[in-house]
Amino acid sequence: METKVGKEELLALGGELIREGFAVAFPTETVYGLGGDAYNEKAVEAIFNAKGRPQDNPLIVHISSPKELEGVAVDVPKAAYKLFEVFSPGPLTLVLKKSPLIPKRTTGGLDTVGVRIPDHPLALGLIKAAARPIAAPSANVSGRVSPTEASHVLEDMKGKIPLILDGGKTRVGIESTVLDLTKDIPVILRPGAVTAGMLAPVLGAVKVFSGEVVVAEAPGMKYKHYSPVCPCVGVNGPQTARAEYEKREGEGLNPVLVASDNLIEKSGIKNAISLGNSPEAAMANLFSALRKAEKKFGYILLEWFEGADYYPVQNRIKKATGGAVIR
Ligand code: TXA
Ligand code: MG
């Protein structure tokens, strides 16, 4: 199938394709999504097939306004409306009790559904053009790094889907915070740009899921995610970065350092890709840096950031490295 790439001039076509049951890729403020009609099992199947995604990993349902919650969730707690008022449109997904209108295919067999309002004109425009909620995981092939540019989506989805809406580089760069509101105390299942510190004043209490995943709370937790195709290891300082770099260079592995400008400078390593110098920059640049690194190099040294502000980005780095860090 031919894969068209375009901007807002293709929104009407995008809406039509979604209504017909096709999967369409679109930008959000976090990462690109691969969207389909959340009510249509065939459309959801097309998404799972294009991604090669395990069937029990639920999709996030995207809506364009809190009014549309009625069509996707039931027994919606007041806290959900409060949170949407403060943080939406934005990078926060709420797990709520599923409406019978949403097929279990969409929610990976669960009675709950993840819902969010994305902060991007093309995403909101597509939901409006389709006139229905859009189920969308990140638009990467399962197990690969999430796409933050239309060219990344094309790499993974060319020939498999009819349309990619191109909104340039995504602003936030890592996937939304997933917050489970079906528990007595709300739990963050996946950290993101909306942090526990930001949620606490609205919710009173919030827990952060931590520790080993034995029974996966967010089914996505149990799958290895965000992996570059070459080996990737964490490094926590200029000396260890330098030593590991020289060792791997000696082995002929063509290594690269992906790190803050600060660490790059201190390590003196020339083969390096910058993540900038702030938590926001590291979030925004991480996934595109990993895609760039794996194309040109054979071994990735990734900065092992410390500190609460880096918590969401560190979560993705742990997944990319499988938790391996050279100290
Ligand atoms: O920023 C984002 O959230 C992006 C954009 C496209 O919106 N989407 C995204 O989708 O990252 P995906 O499918 O790659 O990740 C969704 C995560 C998975 O870990 C999944 O298990 C969890 O959300 N999730 C979805 N519905 C859930 C539910 N009902 N209960 C628990 N976890 C859920
Ligand atoms: Mg994903």
XYZ file of C-alpha atoms and ligand atoms in Angstrom:
361
model
C 0.000 0.000 0.000
C 1.196 3.527 -0.741
C 1.907 5.606 2.381
C 1.020 9.291 1.906
C 2.707 11.932 4.062
C 1.181 15.391 4.520
C -0.085 18.076 6.878
C -3.447 19.680 7.712
C -4.529 19.559 4.056
C -4.884 15.775 4.547
C -6.960 15.948 7.761
C -10.263 15.323 5.946
C -8.762 12.287 4.194
C -7.395 11.120 7.565
C -10.867 11.332 9.105
C -12.341 9.351 6.230
C -9.662 6.651 6.457
C -10.269 6.297 10.222
C -14.031 5.944 9.654
C -13.329 3.263 7.028
C -11.278 1.252 9.542
C -7.715 2.090 8.435
C -4.825 3.019 10.740
C -3.461 6.572 10.352
C -0.309 7.950 12.025
C -0.485 11.408 13.601
C 1.634 13.671 15.810
C 0.829 14.437 19.437
C 2.822 16.592 21.863
C 4.480 13.434 23.269
C 5.241 10.983 20.414
C 3.545 10.015 17.147
C 0.499 7.750 17.482
C -0.884 5.063 15.189
C -4.616 5.730 15.324
C -7.775 3.845 14.473
C -11.499 3.971 15.302
C -11.627 2.965 18.999
C -15.108 1.424 18.469
C -14.086 -0.757 15.507
C -12.395 -4.105 16.269
C -11.147 -4.398 12.684
C -9.421 -1.020 12.924
C -7.844 -2.024 16.235
C -6.665 -5.267 14.650
C -5.043 -3.266 11.832
C -3.092 -1.292 14.459
C -1.907 -4.413 16.310
C -0.846 -5.980 12.994
C 1.057 -2.932 11.723
C 2.964 -2.709 15.038
C 3.384 -6.423 15.660
C 2.074 -5.684 19.170
C 1.109 -8.344 21.752
C -2.713 -8.538 21.891
C -2.938 -8.092 25.671
C -1.255 -4.669 25.643
C -4.101 -2.108 25.722
C -4.316 0.991 23.519
C -4.828 4.547 24.788
C -8.066 6.140 23.566
C -7.699 9.766 22.427
C -10.567 12.246 22.693
C -10.723 15.959 21.879
C -12.720 17.247 24.888
C -13.823 16.031 28.361
C -17.402 15.890 27.009
C -16.398 12.884 24.916
C -15.543 10.904 28.098
C -19.164 9.701 28.120
C -18.548 7.676 24.993
C -15.518 5.835 26.362
C -15.775 5.489 30.170
C -18.383 4.894 32.892
C -18.504 5.811 36.622
C -16.002 8.580 35.919
C -14.793 9.979 39.277
C -14.849 13.742 39.887
C -11.058 13.657 40.117
C -10.878 12.769 36.414
C -12.734 15.938 35.411
C -10.556 17.977 37.778
C -7.386 16.494 36.288
C -8.561 17.077 32.726
C -9.337 20.688 33.642
C -5.817 21.262 34.941
C -3.672 19.097 32.637
C -5.571 18.629 29.372
C -4.985 18.893 26.560
C -1.635 17.478 27.661
C 0.567 14.461 28.379
C -1.651 12.729 30.967
C -3.555 9.454 30.391
C -6.235 8.452 32.918
C -7.163 4.796 33.434
C -10.928 4.627 34.035
C -13.715 2.041 33.976
C -14.424 1.144 30.342
C -17.721 1.925 28.612
C -19.414 -1.102 26.980
C -19.132 0.858 23.700
C -15.358 0.254 23.695
C -14.552 -3.298 22.586
C -12.215 -5.395 24.739
C -9.969 -5.697 21.710
C -9.094 -2.021 22.241
C -8.289 -2.476 25.946
C -6.337 -5.727 25.637
C -9.154 -7.610 27.384
C -9.317 -5.249 30.392
C -12.445 -3.675 31.931
C -10.581 -0.389 32.154
C -9.573 2.081 29.457
C -6.737 4.620 29.226
C -7.998 8.004 27.970
C -6.194 11.200 27.055
C -6.646 14.536 25.270
C -3.521 15.172 23.198
C -2.139 18.702 22.906
C -1.555 18.963 19.163
C -3.730 20.645 16.510
C -3.304 17.748 14.046
C -4.272 15.146 16.675
C -7.326 17.161 17.774
C -8.159 17.891 14.122
C -8.030 14.184 13.246
C -10.315 13.198 16.146
C -12.805 15.873 15.021
C -12.562 14.870 11.347
C -13.132 11.209 12.272
C -15.943 12.213 14.672
C -15.106 9.384 17.055
C -12.517 8.486 19.709
C -9.194 7.319 18.278
C -7.328 4.389 19.816
C -3.596 4.869 19.345
C -0.407 3.333 20.641
C 2.924 4.925 19.767
C 3.514 4.567 15.995
C 6.675 2.423 16.225
C 7.069 -1.250 15.446
C 6.598 -3.069 18.774
C 9.815 -3.158 20.810
C 11.410 -0.217 19.001
C 11.930 3.351 20.157
C 8.815 5.583 19.997
C 8.776 7.975 17.000
C 9.183 11.702 17.609
C 9.357 12.729 13.931
C 7.326 11.751 10.852
C 10.481 10.264 9.275
C 10.740 7.795 12.217
C 7.165 6.667 11.544
C 7.958 6.233 7.863
C 10.953 4.020 8.782
C 8.702 1.688 10.774
C 5.357 1.912 8.907
C 6.100 2.548 5.212
C 3.816 0.415 3.032
C 1.797 -0.794 6.051
C -0.525 2.217 6.546
C -2.134 4.661 4.070
C -1.308 7.995 5.763
C 1.142 9.766 8.069
C 0.249 13.281 9.238
C 3.486 15.249 9.655
C 3.607 17.764 12.517
C 7.409 18.035 12.724
C 9.344 17.129 15.860
C 7.152 16.433 18.924
C 7.494 18.904 21.794
C 7.607 16.657 24.903
C 9.372 13.664 23.364
C 8.434 10.828 25.761
C 5.054 9.143 26.159
C 2.306 10.462 28.447
C 2.080 9.844 32.180
C -0.359 6.942 32.777
C -2.379 7.413 35.985
C -4.725 4.686 37.252
C -7.808 6.267 38.828
C -9.593 2.961 39.468
C -7.587 2.283 42.663
C -8.312 3.690 46.159
C -5.209 5.805 45.881
C -4.348 6.879 42.297
C -1.201 5.175 40.979
C 1.220 6.407 38.330
C 1.806 3.344 36.136
C 4.116 5.086 33.676
C 6.016 8.278 34.555
C 5.900 11.172 32.094
C 6.041 14.948 31.859
C 3.100 15.299 34.286
C 4.851 14.260 37.510
C 3.676 13.030 40.933
C 4.674 16.428 42.310
C 2.304 18.142 39.874
C -0.549 15.665 40.490
C -0.396 15.620 44.305
C -1.920 19.091 44.884
C -4.936 18.123 42.736
C -5.377 14.562 44.031
C -4.231 14.790 47.643
C -2.454 11.454 47.477
C -0.762 9.679 44.599
C 1.438 6.605 44.500
C 4.165 5.861 42.006
C 4.348 2.289 40.838
C 7.813 1.029 41.668
C 9.711 -2.175 42.040
C 9.798 -5.266 39.951
C 6.888 -5.999 37.665
C 5.684 -9.476 38.560
C 2.048 -9.065 37.651
C 2.012 -6.179 35.214
C -0.318 -3.354 36.278
C 0.016 -1.564 32.946
C 0.388 -4.544 30.638
C 2.978 -2.515 28.705
C 5.281 -2.703 31.738
C 6.142 -6.335 31.209
C 7.397 -5.905 27.660
C 10.898 -4.729 26.850
C 10.389 -1.327 25.288
C 12.271 1.433 23.614
C 15.176 -0.758 22.587
C 17.720 0.432 20.082
C 18.820 -2.326 17.684
C 22.459 -2.283 18.885
C 23.787 -2.855 22.427
C 23.105 0.063 24.770
C 24.568 0.574 28.237
C 24.276 3.317 30.893
C 27.333 5.330 31.985
C 27.256 7.565 35.072
C 30.250 9.884 34.766
C 33.042 11.160 32.512
C 35.637 8.612 33.708
C 33.420 5.569 33.280
C 32.159 6.916 29.936
C 35.720 7.402 28.690
C 36.902 3.964 29.913
C 33.903 2.138 28.423
C 34.233 4.086 25.178
C 37.913 3.155 24.775
C 37.256 -0.478 25.653
C 34.490 -0.797 23.031
C 36.488 1.145 20.455
C 39.333 -1.328 21.050
C 36.920 -4.149 20.310
C 36.070 -2.487 16.992
C 32.462 -1.860 18.032
C 32.184 1.747 16.763
C 30.758 3.257 19.990
C 28.938 6.570 20.480
C 28.123 8.594 23.602
C 24.531 9.883 23.919
C 24.559 12.371 26.803
C 24.145 15.912 28.119
C 26.516 18.547 26.704
C 28.036 18.627 30.155
C 29.068 14.944 30.157
C 30.144 15.044 26.512
C 32.465 17.945 27.237
C 33.925 16.452 30.442
C 34.517 13.048 28.833
C 36.263 14.536 25.806
C 34.567 11.932 23.586
C 34.180 13.190 20.005
C 31.674 10.619 18.700
C 28.730 11.984 20.645
C 25.066 12.936 20.256
C 23.763 15.690 22.506
C 20.698 15.451 24.729
C 20.995 19.122 25.707
C 21.408 20.259 29.296
C 18.037 20.031 31.058
C 15.478 17.326 31.937
C 13.071 18.799 29.334
C 15.738 18.734 26.618
C 16.743 15.160 27.524
C 13.081 14.061 27.210
C 12.617 15.870 23.910
C 15.846 14.532 22.358
C 16.237 10.999 23.767
C 14.295 8.929 21.219
C 15.554 10.747 18.110
C 19.125 10.514 19.479
C 18.750 6.733 19.923
C 17.398 6.316 16.381
C 20.272 8.414 15.022
C 22.855 6.496 17.085
C 21.750 3.028 16.032
C 21.903 4.002 12.337
C 25.524 5.142 12.367
C 27.101 3.364 15.322
C 27.402 -0.131 16.764
C 27.410 0.446 20.529
C 25.580 3.117 22.535
C 26.768 4.604 25.838
C 23.802 6.412 27.342
C 24.076 8.876 30.230
C 22.600 7.453 33.439
C 20.918 10.604 34.746
C 20.404 11.002 38.504
C 17.893 13.191 40.365
C 14.125 13.501 40.688
C 13.774 15.872 37.722
C 15.185 13.188 35.453
C 12.875 10.450 36.772
C 10.655 10.131 33.644
C 13.608 10.141 31.251
C 15.540 7.751 33.499
C 12.566 5.343 33.258
C 13.062 5.182 29.449
C 16.846 4.889 29.799
C 16.369 1.876 32.093
C 14.221 0.272 29.400
C 16.686 1.049 26.610
C 19.633 -0.369 28.568
C 17.757 -3.197 30.288
C 19.062 -1.583 33.516
C 22.727 -2.175 32.669
C 24.930 0.651 33.953
C 28.708 0.993 34.173
C 29.626 2.787 37.413
O 1.912 9.698 24.856
C 1.319 8.647 24.677
O 0.685 8.083 25.586
C 1.344 8.025 23.275
C 0.593 8.949 22.320
C 0.433 8.372 20.948
O -0.641 9.281 22.872
N 0.786 6.717 23.287
C 1.424 5.651 23.837
O 0.742 4.452 23.691
O 2.499 5.726 24.373
P 1.403 3.030 23.980
O 0.380 2.057 23.539
O 2.727 2.946 23.348
O 1.499 2.938 25.533
C 0.324 2.839 26.317
C 0.650 2.405 27.730
C 1.014 0.946 27.789
O 2.041 0.739 28.731
C -0.285 0.318 28.264
O -0.071 -0.892 28.930
C -0.855 1.397 29.177
O -0.509 2.604 28.536
N -2.317 1.313 29.249
C -3.222 1.593 28.295
N -4.475 1.304 28.710
C -4.360 0.826 29.966
C -5.281 0.330 30.944
N -6.574 0.250 30.710
N -4.785 -0.085 32.128
C -3.466 -0.011 32.397
N -2.552 0.423 31.510
C -2.980 0.836 30.317
Mg 4.600 2.434 22.859
